[in-house]
Coordinates of C-alpha atoms and ligand atoms in Angstrom, one line a residue:
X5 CA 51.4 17.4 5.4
X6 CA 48.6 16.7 2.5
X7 CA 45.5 18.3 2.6
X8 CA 42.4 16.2 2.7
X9 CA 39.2 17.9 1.9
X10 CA 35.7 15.9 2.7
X11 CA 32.2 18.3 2.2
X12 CA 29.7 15.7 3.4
X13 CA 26.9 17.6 2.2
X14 CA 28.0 18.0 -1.2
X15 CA 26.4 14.8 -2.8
X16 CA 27.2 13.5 -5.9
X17 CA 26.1 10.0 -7.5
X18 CA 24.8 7.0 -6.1
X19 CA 27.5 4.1 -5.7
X20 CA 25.9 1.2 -7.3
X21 CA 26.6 -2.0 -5.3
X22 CA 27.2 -3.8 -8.8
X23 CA 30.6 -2.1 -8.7
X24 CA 31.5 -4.7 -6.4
X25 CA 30.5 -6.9 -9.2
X26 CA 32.7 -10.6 -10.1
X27 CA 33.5 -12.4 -13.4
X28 CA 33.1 -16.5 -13.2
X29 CA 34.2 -18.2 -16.8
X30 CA 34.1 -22.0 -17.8
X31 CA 38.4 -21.2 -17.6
X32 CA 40.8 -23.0 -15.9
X33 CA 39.6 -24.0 -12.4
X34 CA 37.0 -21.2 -11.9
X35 CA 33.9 -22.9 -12.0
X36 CA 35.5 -26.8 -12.1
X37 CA 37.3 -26.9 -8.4
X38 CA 36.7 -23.3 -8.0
X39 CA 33.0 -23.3 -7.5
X40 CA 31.8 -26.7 -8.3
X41 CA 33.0 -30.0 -6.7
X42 CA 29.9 -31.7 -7.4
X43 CA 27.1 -33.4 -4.8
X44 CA 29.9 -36.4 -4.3
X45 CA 32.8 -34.6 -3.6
X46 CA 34.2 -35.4 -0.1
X47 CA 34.7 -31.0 0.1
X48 CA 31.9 -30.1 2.0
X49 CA 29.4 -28.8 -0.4
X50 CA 25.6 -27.7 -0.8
X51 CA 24.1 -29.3 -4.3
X52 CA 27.5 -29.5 -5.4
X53 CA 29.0 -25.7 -4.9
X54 CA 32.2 -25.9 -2.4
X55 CA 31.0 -24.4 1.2
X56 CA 33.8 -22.6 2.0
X57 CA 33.9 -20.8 -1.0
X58 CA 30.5 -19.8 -0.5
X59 CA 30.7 -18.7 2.7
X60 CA 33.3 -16.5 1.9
X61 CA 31.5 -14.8 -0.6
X62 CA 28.5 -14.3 1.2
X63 CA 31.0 -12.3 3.8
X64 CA 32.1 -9.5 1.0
X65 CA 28.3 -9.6 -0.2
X66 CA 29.3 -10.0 -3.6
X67 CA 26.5 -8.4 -5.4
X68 CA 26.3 -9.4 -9.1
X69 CA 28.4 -12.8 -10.7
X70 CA 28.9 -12.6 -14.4
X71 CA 28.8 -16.2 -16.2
X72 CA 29.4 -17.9 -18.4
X73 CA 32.3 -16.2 -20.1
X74 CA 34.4 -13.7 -21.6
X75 CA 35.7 -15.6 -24.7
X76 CA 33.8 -19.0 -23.8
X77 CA 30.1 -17.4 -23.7
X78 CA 30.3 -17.2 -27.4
X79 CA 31.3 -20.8 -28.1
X80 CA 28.4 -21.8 -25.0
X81 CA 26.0 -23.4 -26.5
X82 CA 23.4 -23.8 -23.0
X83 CA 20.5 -26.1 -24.1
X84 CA 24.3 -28.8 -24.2
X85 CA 24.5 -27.7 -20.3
X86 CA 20.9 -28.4 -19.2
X87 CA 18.8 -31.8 -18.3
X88 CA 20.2 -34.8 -16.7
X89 CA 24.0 -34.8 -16.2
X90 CA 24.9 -37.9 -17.6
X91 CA 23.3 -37.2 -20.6
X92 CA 24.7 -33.7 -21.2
X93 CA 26.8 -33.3 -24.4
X94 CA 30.7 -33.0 -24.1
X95 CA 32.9 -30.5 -26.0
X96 CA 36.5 -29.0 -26.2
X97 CA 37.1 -25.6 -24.2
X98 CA 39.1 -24.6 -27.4
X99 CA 39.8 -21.0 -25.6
X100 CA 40.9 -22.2 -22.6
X101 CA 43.4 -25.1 -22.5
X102 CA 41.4 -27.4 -24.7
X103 CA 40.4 -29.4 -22.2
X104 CA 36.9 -31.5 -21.6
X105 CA 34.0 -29.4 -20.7
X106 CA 31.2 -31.8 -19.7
X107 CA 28.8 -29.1 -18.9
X108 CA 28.1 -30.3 -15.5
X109 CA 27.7 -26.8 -14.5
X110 CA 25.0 -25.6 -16.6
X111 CA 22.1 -22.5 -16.5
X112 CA 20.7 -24.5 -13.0
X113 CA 23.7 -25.1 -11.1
X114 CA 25.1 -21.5 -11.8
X115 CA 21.6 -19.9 -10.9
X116 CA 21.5 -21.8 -7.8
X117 CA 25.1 -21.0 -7.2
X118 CA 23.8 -17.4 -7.2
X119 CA 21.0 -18.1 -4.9
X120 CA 23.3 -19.9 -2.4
X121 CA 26.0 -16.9 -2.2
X122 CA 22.8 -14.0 -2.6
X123 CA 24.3 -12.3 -6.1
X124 CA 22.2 -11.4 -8.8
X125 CA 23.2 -13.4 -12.1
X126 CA 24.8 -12.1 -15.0
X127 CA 24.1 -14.2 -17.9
X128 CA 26.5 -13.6 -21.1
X129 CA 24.9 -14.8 -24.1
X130 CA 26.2 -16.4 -27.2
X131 CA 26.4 -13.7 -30.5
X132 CA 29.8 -15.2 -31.9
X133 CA 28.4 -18.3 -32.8
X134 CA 25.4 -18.8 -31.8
X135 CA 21.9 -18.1 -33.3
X136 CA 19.0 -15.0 -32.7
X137 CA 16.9 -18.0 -31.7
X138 CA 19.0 -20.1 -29.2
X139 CA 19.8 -17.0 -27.4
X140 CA 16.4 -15.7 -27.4
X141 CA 15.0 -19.1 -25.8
X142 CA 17.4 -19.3 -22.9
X143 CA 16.1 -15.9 -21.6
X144 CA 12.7 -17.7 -22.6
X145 CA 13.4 -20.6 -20.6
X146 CA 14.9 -18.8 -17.5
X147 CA 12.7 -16.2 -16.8
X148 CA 9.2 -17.1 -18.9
X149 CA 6.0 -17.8 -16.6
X150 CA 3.7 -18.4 -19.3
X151 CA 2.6 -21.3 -22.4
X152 CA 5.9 -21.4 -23.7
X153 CA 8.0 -24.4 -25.0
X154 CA 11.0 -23.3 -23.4
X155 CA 9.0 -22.6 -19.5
X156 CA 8.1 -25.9 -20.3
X157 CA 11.5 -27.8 -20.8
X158 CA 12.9 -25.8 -17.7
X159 CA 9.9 -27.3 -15.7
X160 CA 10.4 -30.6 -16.9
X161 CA 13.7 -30.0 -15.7
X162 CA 12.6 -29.5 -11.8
X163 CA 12.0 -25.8 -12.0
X164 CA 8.9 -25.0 -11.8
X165 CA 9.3 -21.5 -10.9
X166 CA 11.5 -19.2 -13.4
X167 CA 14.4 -17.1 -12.4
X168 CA 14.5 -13.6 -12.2
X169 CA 17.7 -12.4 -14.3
X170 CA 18.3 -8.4 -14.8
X171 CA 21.4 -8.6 -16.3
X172 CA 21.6 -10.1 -20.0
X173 CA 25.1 -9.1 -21.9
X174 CA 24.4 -9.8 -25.7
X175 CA 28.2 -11.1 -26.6
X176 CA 31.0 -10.6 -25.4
X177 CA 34.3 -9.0 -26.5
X178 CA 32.9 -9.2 -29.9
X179 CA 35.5 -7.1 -31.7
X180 CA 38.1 -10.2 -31.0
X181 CA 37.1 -13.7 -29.7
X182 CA 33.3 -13.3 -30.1
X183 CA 33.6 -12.9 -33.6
X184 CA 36.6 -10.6 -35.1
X185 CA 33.6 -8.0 -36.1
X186 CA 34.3 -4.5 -37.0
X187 CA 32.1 -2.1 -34.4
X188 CA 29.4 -1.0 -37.5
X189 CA 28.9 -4.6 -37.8
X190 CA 28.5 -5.8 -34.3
X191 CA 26.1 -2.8 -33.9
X192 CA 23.6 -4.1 -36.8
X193 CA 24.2 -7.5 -35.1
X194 CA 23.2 -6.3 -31.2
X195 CA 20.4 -4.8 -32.4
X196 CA 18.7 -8.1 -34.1
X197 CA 19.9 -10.1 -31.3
X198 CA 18.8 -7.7 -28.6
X199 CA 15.2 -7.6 -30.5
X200 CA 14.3 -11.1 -29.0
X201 CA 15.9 -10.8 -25.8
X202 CA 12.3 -10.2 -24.1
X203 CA 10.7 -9.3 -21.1
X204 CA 8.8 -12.3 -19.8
X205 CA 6.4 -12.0 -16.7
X206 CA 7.7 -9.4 -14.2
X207 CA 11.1 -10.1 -15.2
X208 CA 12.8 -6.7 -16.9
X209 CA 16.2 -7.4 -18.8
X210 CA 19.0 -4.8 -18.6
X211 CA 20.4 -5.4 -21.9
X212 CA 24.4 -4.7 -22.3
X213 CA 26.3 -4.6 -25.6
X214 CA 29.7 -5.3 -26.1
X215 CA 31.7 -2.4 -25.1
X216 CA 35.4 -1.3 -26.0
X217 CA 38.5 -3.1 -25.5
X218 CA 40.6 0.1 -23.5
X219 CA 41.5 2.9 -25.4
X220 CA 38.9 2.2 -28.8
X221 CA 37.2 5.2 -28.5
X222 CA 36.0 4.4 -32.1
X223 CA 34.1 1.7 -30.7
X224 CA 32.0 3.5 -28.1
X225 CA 31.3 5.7 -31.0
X226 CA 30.2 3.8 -33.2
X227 CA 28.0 1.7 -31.1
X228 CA 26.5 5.0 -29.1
X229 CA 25.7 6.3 -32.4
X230 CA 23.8 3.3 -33.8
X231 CA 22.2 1.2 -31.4
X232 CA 21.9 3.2 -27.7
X233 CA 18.8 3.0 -27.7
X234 CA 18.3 -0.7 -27.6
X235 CA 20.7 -1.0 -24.9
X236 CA 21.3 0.1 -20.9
X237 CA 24.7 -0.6 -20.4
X238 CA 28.0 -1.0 -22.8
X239 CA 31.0 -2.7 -21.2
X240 CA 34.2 -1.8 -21.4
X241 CA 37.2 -4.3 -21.1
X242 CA 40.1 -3.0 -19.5
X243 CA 43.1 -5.4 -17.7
X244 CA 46.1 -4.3 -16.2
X245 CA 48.9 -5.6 -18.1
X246 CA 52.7 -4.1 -18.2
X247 CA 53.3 -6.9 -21.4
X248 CA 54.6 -7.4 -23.7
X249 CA 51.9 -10.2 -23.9
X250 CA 54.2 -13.0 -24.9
X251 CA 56.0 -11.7 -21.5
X252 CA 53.3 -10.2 -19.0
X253 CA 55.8 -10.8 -16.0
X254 CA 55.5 -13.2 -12.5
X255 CA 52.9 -12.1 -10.4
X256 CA 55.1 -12.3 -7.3
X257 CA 59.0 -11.5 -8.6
X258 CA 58.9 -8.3 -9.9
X259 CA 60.8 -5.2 -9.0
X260 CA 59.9 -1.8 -7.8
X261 CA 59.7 -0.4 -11.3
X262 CA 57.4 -3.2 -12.1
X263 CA 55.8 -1.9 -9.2
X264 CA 55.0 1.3 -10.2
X265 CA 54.5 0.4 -14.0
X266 CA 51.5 -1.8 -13.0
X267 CA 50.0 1.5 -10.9
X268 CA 50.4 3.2 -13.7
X269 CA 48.6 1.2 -15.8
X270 CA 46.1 0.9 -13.5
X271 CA 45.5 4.6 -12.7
X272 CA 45.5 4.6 -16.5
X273 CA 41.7 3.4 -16.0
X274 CA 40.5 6.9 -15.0
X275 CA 41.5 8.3 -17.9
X276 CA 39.4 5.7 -19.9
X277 CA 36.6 6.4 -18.0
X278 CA 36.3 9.6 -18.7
X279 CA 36.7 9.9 -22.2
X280 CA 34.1 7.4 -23.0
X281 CA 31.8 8.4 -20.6
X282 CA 32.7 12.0 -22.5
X283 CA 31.7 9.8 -25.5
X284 CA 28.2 8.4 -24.2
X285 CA 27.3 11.8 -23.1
X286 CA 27.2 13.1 -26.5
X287 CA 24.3 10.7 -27.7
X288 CA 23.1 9.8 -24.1
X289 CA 23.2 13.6 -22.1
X290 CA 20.9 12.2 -19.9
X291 CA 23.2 9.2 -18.8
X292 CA 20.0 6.5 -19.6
X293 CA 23.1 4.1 -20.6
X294 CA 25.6 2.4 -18.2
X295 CA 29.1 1.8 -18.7
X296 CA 29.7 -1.4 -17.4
X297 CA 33.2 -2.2 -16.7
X298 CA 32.5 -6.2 -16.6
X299 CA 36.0 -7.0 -16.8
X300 CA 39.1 -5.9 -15.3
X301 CA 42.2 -6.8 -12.9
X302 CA 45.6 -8.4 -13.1
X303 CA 47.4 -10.3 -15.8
X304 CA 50.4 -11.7 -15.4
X305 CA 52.5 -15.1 -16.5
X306 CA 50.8 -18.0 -15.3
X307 CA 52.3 -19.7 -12.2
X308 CA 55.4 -21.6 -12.9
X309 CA 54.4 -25.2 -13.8
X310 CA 50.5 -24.5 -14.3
X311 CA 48.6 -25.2 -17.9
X312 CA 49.4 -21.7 -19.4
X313 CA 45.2 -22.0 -20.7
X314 CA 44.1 -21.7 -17.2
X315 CA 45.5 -18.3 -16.0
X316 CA 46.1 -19.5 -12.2
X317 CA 48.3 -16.5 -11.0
X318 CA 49.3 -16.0 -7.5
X319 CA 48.2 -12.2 -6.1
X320 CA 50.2 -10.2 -3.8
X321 CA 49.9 -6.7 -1.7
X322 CA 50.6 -4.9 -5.4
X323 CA 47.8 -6.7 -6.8
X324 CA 45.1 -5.5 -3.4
X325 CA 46.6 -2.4 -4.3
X326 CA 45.3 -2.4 -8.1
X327 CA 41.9 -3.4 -6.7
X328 CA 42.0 -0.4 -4.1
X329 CA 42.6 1.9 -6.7
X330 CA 40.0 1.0 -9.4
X331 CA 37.2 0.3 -6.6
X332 CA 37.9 4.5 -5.6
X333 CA 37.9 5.1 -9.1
X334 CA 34.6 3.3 -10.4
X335 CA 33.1 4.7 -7.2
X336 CA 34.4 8.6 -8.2
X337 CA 32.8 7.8 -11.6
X338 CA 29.3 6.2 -10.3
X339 CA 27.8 8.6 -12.2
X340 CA 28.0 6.9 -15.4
X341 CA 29.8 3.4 -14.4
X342 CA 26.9 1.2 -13.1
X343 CA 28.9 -2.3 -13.0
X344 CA 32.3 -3.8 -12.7
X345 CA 33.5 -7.1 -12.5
X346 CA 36.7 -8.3 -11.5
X347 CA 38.6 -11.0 -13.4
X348 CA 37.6 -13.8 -12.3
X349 CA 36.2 -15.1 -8.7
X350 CA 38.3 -18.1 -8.2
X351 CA 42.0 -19.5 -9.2
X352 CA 41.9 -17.6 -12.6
X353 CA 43.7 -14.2 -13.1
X354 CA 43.0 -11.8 -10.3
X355 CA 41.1 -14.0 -7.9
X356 CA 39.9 -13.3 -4.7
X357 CA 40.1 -17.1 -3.9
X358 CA 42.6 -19.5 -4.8
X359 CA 42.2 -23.4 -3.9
X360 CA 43.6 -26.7 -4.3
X361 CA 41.9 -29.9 -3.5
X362 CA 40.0 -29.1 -0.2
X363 CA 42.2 -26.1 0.6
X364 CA 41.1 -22.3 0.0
X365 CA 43.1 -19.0 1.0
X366 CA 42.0 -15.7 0.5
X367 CA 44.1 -13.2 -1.5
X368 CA 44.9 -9.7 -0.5
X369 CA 42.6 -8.6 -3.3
X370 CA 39.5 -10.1 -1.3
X371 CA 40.8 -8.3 1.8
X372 CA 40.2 -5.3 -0.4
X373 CA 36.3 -6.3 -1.3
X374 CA 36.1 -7.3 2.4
X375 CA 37.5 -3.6 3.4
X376 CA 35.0 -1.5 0.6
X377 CA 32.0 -3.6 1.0
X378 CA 30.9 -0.7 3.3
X379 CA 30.4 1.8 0.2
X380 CA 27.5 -0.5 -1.9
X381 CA 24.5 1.2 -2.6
X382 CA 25.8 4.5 -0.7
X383 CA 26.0 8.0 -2.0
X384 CA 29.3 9.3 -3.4
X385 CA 30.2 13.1 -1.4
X386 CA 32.7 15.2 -2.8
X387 CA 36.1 15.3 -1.7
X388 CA 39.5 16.4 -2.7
X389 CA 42.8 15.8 -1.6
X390 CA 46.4 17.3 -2.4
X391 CA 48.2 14.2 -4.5
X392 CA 51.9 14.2 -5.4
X393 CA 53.2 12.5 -8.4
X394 CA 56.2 9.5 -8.5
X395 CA 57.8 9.6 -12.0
X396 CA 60.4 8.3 -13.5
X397 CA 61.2 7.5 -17.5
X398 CA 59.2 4.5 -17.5
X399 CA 55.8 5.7 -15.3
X400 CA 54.1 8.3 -13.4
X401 CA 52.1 7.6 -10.6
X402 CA 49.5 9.3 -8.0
X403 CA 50.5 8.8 -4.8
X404 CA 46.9 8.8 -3.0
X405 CA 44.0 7.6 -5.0
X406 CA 40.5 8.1 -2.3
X407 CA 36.3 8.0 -2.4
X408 CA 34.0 8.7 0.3
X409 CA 31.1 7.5 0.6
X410 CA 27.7 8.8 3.2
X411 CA 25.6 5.7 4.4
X412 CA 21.6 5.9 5.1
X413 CA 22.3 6.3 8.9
X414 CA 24.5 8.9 7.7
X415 CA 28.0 7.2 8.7
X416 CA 30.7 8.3 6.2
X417 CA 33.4 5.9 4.9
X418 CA 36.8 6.8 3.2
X419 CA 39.3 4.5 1.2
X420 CA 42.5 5.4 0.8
X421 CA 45.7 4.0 -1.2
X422 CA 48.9 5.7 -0.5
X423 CA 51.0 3.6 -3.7
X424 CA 54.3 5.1 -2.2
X425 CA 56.3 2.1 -1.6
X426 CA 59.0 4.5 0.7
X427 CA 57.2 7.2 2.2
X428 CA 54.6 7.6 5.0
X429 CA 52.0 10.2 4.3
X430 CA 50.8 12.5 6.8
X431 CA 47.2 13.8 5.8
X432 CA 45.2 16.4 7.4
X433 CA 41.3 16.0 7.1
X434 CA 38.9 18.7 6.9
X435 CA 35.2 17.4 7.0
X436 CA 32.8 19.8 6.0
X437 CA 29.7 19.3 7.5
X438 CA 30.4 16.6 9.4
X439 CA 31.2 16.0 13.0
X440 CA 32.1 12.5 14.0
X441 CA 31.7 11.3 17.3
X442 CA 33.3 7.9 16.8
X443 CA 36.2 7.0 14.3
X444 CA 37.5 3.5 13.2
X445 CA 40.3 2.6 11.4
X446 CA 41.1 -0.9 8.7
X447 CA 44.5 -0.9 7.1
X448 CA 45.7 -3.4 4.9
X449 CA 49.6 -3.1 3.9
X450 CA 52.7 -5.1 3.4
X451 CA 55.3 -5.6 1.1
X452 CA 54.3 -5.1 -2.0
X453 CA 55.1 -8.8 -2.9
X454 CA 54.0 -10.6 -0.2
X455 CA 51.2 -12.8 -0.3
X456 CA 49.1 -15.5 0.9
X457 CA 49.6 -19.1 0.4
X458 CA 48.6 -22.9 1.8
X459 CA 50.9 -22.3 4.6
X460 CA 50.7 -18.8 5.2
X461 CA 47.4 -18.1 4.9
X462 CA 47.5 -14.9 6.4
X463 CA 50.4 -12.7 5.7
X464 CA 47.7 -10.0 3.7
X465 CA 45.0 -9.3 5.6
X466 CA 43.0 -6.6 6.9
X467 CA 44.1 -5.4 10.9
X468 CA 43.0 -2.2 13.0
X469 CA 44.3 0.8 11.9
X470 CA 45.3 3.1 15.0
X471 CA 47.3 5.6 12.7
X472 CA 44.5 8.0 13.2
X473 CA 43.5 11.1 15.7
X474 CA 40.1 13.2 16.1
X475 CA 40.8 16.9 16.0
X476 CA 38.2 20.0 15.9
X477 CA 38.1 20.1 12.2
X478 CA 38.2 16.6 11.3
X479 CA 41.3 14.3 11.6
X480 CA 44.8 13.7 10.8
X481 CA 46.4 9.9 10.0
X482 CA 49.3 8.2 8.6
X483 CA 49.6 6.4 5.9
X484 CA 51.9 3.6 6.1
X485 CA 54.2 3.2 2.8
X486 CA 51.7 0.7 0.0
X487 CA 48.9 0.5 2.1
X488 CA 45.3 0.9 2.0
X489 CA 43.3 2.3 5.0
X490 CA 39.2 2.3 5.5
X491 CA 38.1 5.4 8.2
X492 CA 34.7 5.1 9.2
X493 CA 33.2 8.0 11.1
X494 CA 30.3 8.0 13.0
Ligands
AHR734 O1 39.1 -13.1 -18.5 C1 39.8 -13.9 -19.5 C2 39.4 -13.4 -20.9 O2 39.8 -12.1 -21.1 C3 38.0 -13.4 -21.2 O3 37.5 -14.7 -21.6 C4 37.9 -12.5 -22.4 O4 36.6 -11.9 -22.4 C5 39.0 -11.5 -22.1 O5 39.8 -11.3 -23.2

């Protein structure tokens, strides 16, 4: 029997709902297909964005959608993706496939997109390649309510009102595609650039710098050191990769020891967030700067047959099982991790949607935003619970990874992964302060490779959960082999 621990009145941070955050890039059929179908597609859409993906975002209230990139935001050049469509200048994708981009979906569409599916925006701005200036006037000409050229242009392009955008990343990845820079360098460079990314009006920017790729601990130093001032977040980059790269493995035929090498790569994220958070505190005690983890998930091979520059990848139970475990993770370290953004929203790496033509399926990953949309904006409680460890030569995994989380009308919600793939485990809660009158239970498990597709649609999803039973001192449940179970007490 494990012992499970829950002291409701021991509060700790406030989970911020941008942990629930997504990642849309001009890559692959994201945003072209993905997203955007345009106003004379026969798929139903509103101005041009595909209705059923929409709706479906709107159900996980996906808080905050990062655009336009990752490597492309710092070859995006966004006065070519404004004005009349027609007229908008064409270039190569040269990081993704090296296909057409005809900037159909430009600073309008994707800030309408946001309105539609109620997300903030996340604008990623161009350092790589692009000048102080141009990046300076597109904050200008989104959010600026006064004389200015660039209000001007926006309202001569049908907007008379500007945007309000809080989130402004200054690069992106710049220690690799945006720009090969060493972190001394890129820290001079954030600061000048971040000097003319201005407050205009009421709108206040939350300025993020390029963060560390994983383990660069040098990085965060650096870049803490020199230029935390100018900044409120830093974003790491973190995927889950068992690689080589040249051979990242299928995301649906792997083995059990792919399995659990992917969990532990994934737990693998805790430790990262502690020892740059561990980092931050030294020049930033007071926690003034965010860690941002703005992109993360699965990468495996691309789907058999599919342009290997568009990183369409099926997801199965294993990968809703990587979500479940970061999500409890970034939640347990709300204290310093403000954002997160999963890699990417639609038919790229570890989607949430995939779709062809007309069609769309969920993945179990959505299942898993669907299941912990409950925590946003809550308060974090402490809680501790007895874990065990799988090992073997090649990994060593945790077998229960859990948050819990107190609501505003004071209902308390606990996720839990149980990564066993063989053994059931039987927990015993104790809640401290906290006598529930009502219980409810959401599982999601299956095998660890199954998944959703056209014709099965529905093999992943989330059911009721009736594993569960009230005693005096809290409850006891069982936890199905590789699955991941939401309690809500009340
Ligand atoms: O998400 C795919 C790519 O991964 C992004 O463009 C880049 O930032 C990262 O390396």
């Amino acid at each position: 029997m494990v012992k499970y621990v829950i002291n409701a009145s021991k509060k700790k941070s406030q989970i911020s709902k941008h942990i629930y955050g997504h990642f849309s890039e001009h890559l692959g059929r994201c945003i072209y297909g993905g997203i955007w179908v345009g106003e004379e597609s026969d798929i139903p859409n509103t101005h041009g964005c595909r209705n059923d993906v929409v709706e479906a975002l709107k159900n996980i209230n996906i808080p905050v959608l990062r655009w336009p990139g990752g490597c492309f935001a710092d070859e995006y050049h966004w006065k070519d993706g404004i004005g009349p469509v027609d007229r908008r200048k064409k270039m190569i994708n040269t990081n993704w496939g090296g296909v057409v981009e005809d900037n159909s979906f430009g600073t309008h569409e994707f800030l309408e997109f946001c309105e539609l599916i109620g997300a903030e925006p996340y604008i990623c701005g161009n350092l790589g390649s692009g000048t102080v200036q141009e990046m300076s006037e597109w904050v200008e000409y989104m959010t600026s309510d006064s004389i200015s050229p660039m209000a001007d242009l926006r309202k001569s392009n049908g907007k008379e009102n500007p945007w309000k955008v809080k989130y402004f990343g200054v690069g992106n990845e710049n220690w690799g595609c945006g720009g090969n820079m060493r972190a001394e360098y890129y820290a001079d460079e954030y600061r000048r650039y971040a000097s003319y990314v201005k407050d205009y009006s009421s709108n206040k920017i939350f300025k993020v710098a390029c963060g560390p790729s994983a383990d660069d601990y040098n990085w965060t130093e650096v870049l803490m050191e020199r230029a935390c001032k100018y900044m409120q977040g830093l974003a790491l980059h973190y995927y889950t990769i068992i690689g080589p790269w040249e051979n990242k493995g299928s995301a649906t035929d792997f083995s059990e020891i792919d399995y659990y090498r992917t969990m532990d790569k994934t737990l693998y994220m805790e430790e990262l967030l502690i020892k740059h958070s561990a980092i931050m505190d030294k020049y930033d005690p007071d926690k003034n700067v965010a860690l941002l983890v703005d992109e993360w998930g699965s990468w495996y091979d691309v789907e058999p047959g599919t342009n290997p520059g568009f990183l369409y990848q099926q997801n199965t139970m294993r990968d809703a099982m990587i979500a479940g475990i970061n999500l409890n993770l970034f939640n347990q370290h709300s204290d310093r991790v403000h954002m997160a953004n999963i890699a990417q929203l639609v038919n790229v790496l570890q989607a949430i949607i995939l779709t062809e033509g007309r069609k769309m399926i969920l993945t179990p990953t959505y299942h898993v935003f669907d299941m912990y949309k409950v925590h946003q904006d809550n308060t974090l409680v402490e809680s501790y619970i007895n874990t065990s460890e799988i090992t073997s030569e090649e990994y060593k995994v945790r077998d229960l990874v859990e948050s819990v989380s107190l609501d505003e009308n004071n209902k308390l919600y606990i996720t839990i992964c149980n990564t066993d793939l063989h053994n059931p485990k039987l927990v015993n809660t104790e809640l401290i302060d906290y006598t529930p009158n009502n219980l409810e239970g959401k599982i999601i498990t299956e095998a660890m490779n199954a998944h959703n597709t056209f014709d099965a649609p529905q093999v992943v999803a989330m059911k009721d959960f009736n594993d569960v039973i009230l005693n005096e001192n809290g409850f006891t449940m069982t936890l199905p082999p590789c699955s991941i179970v939401r309690i809500t007490l009340e």
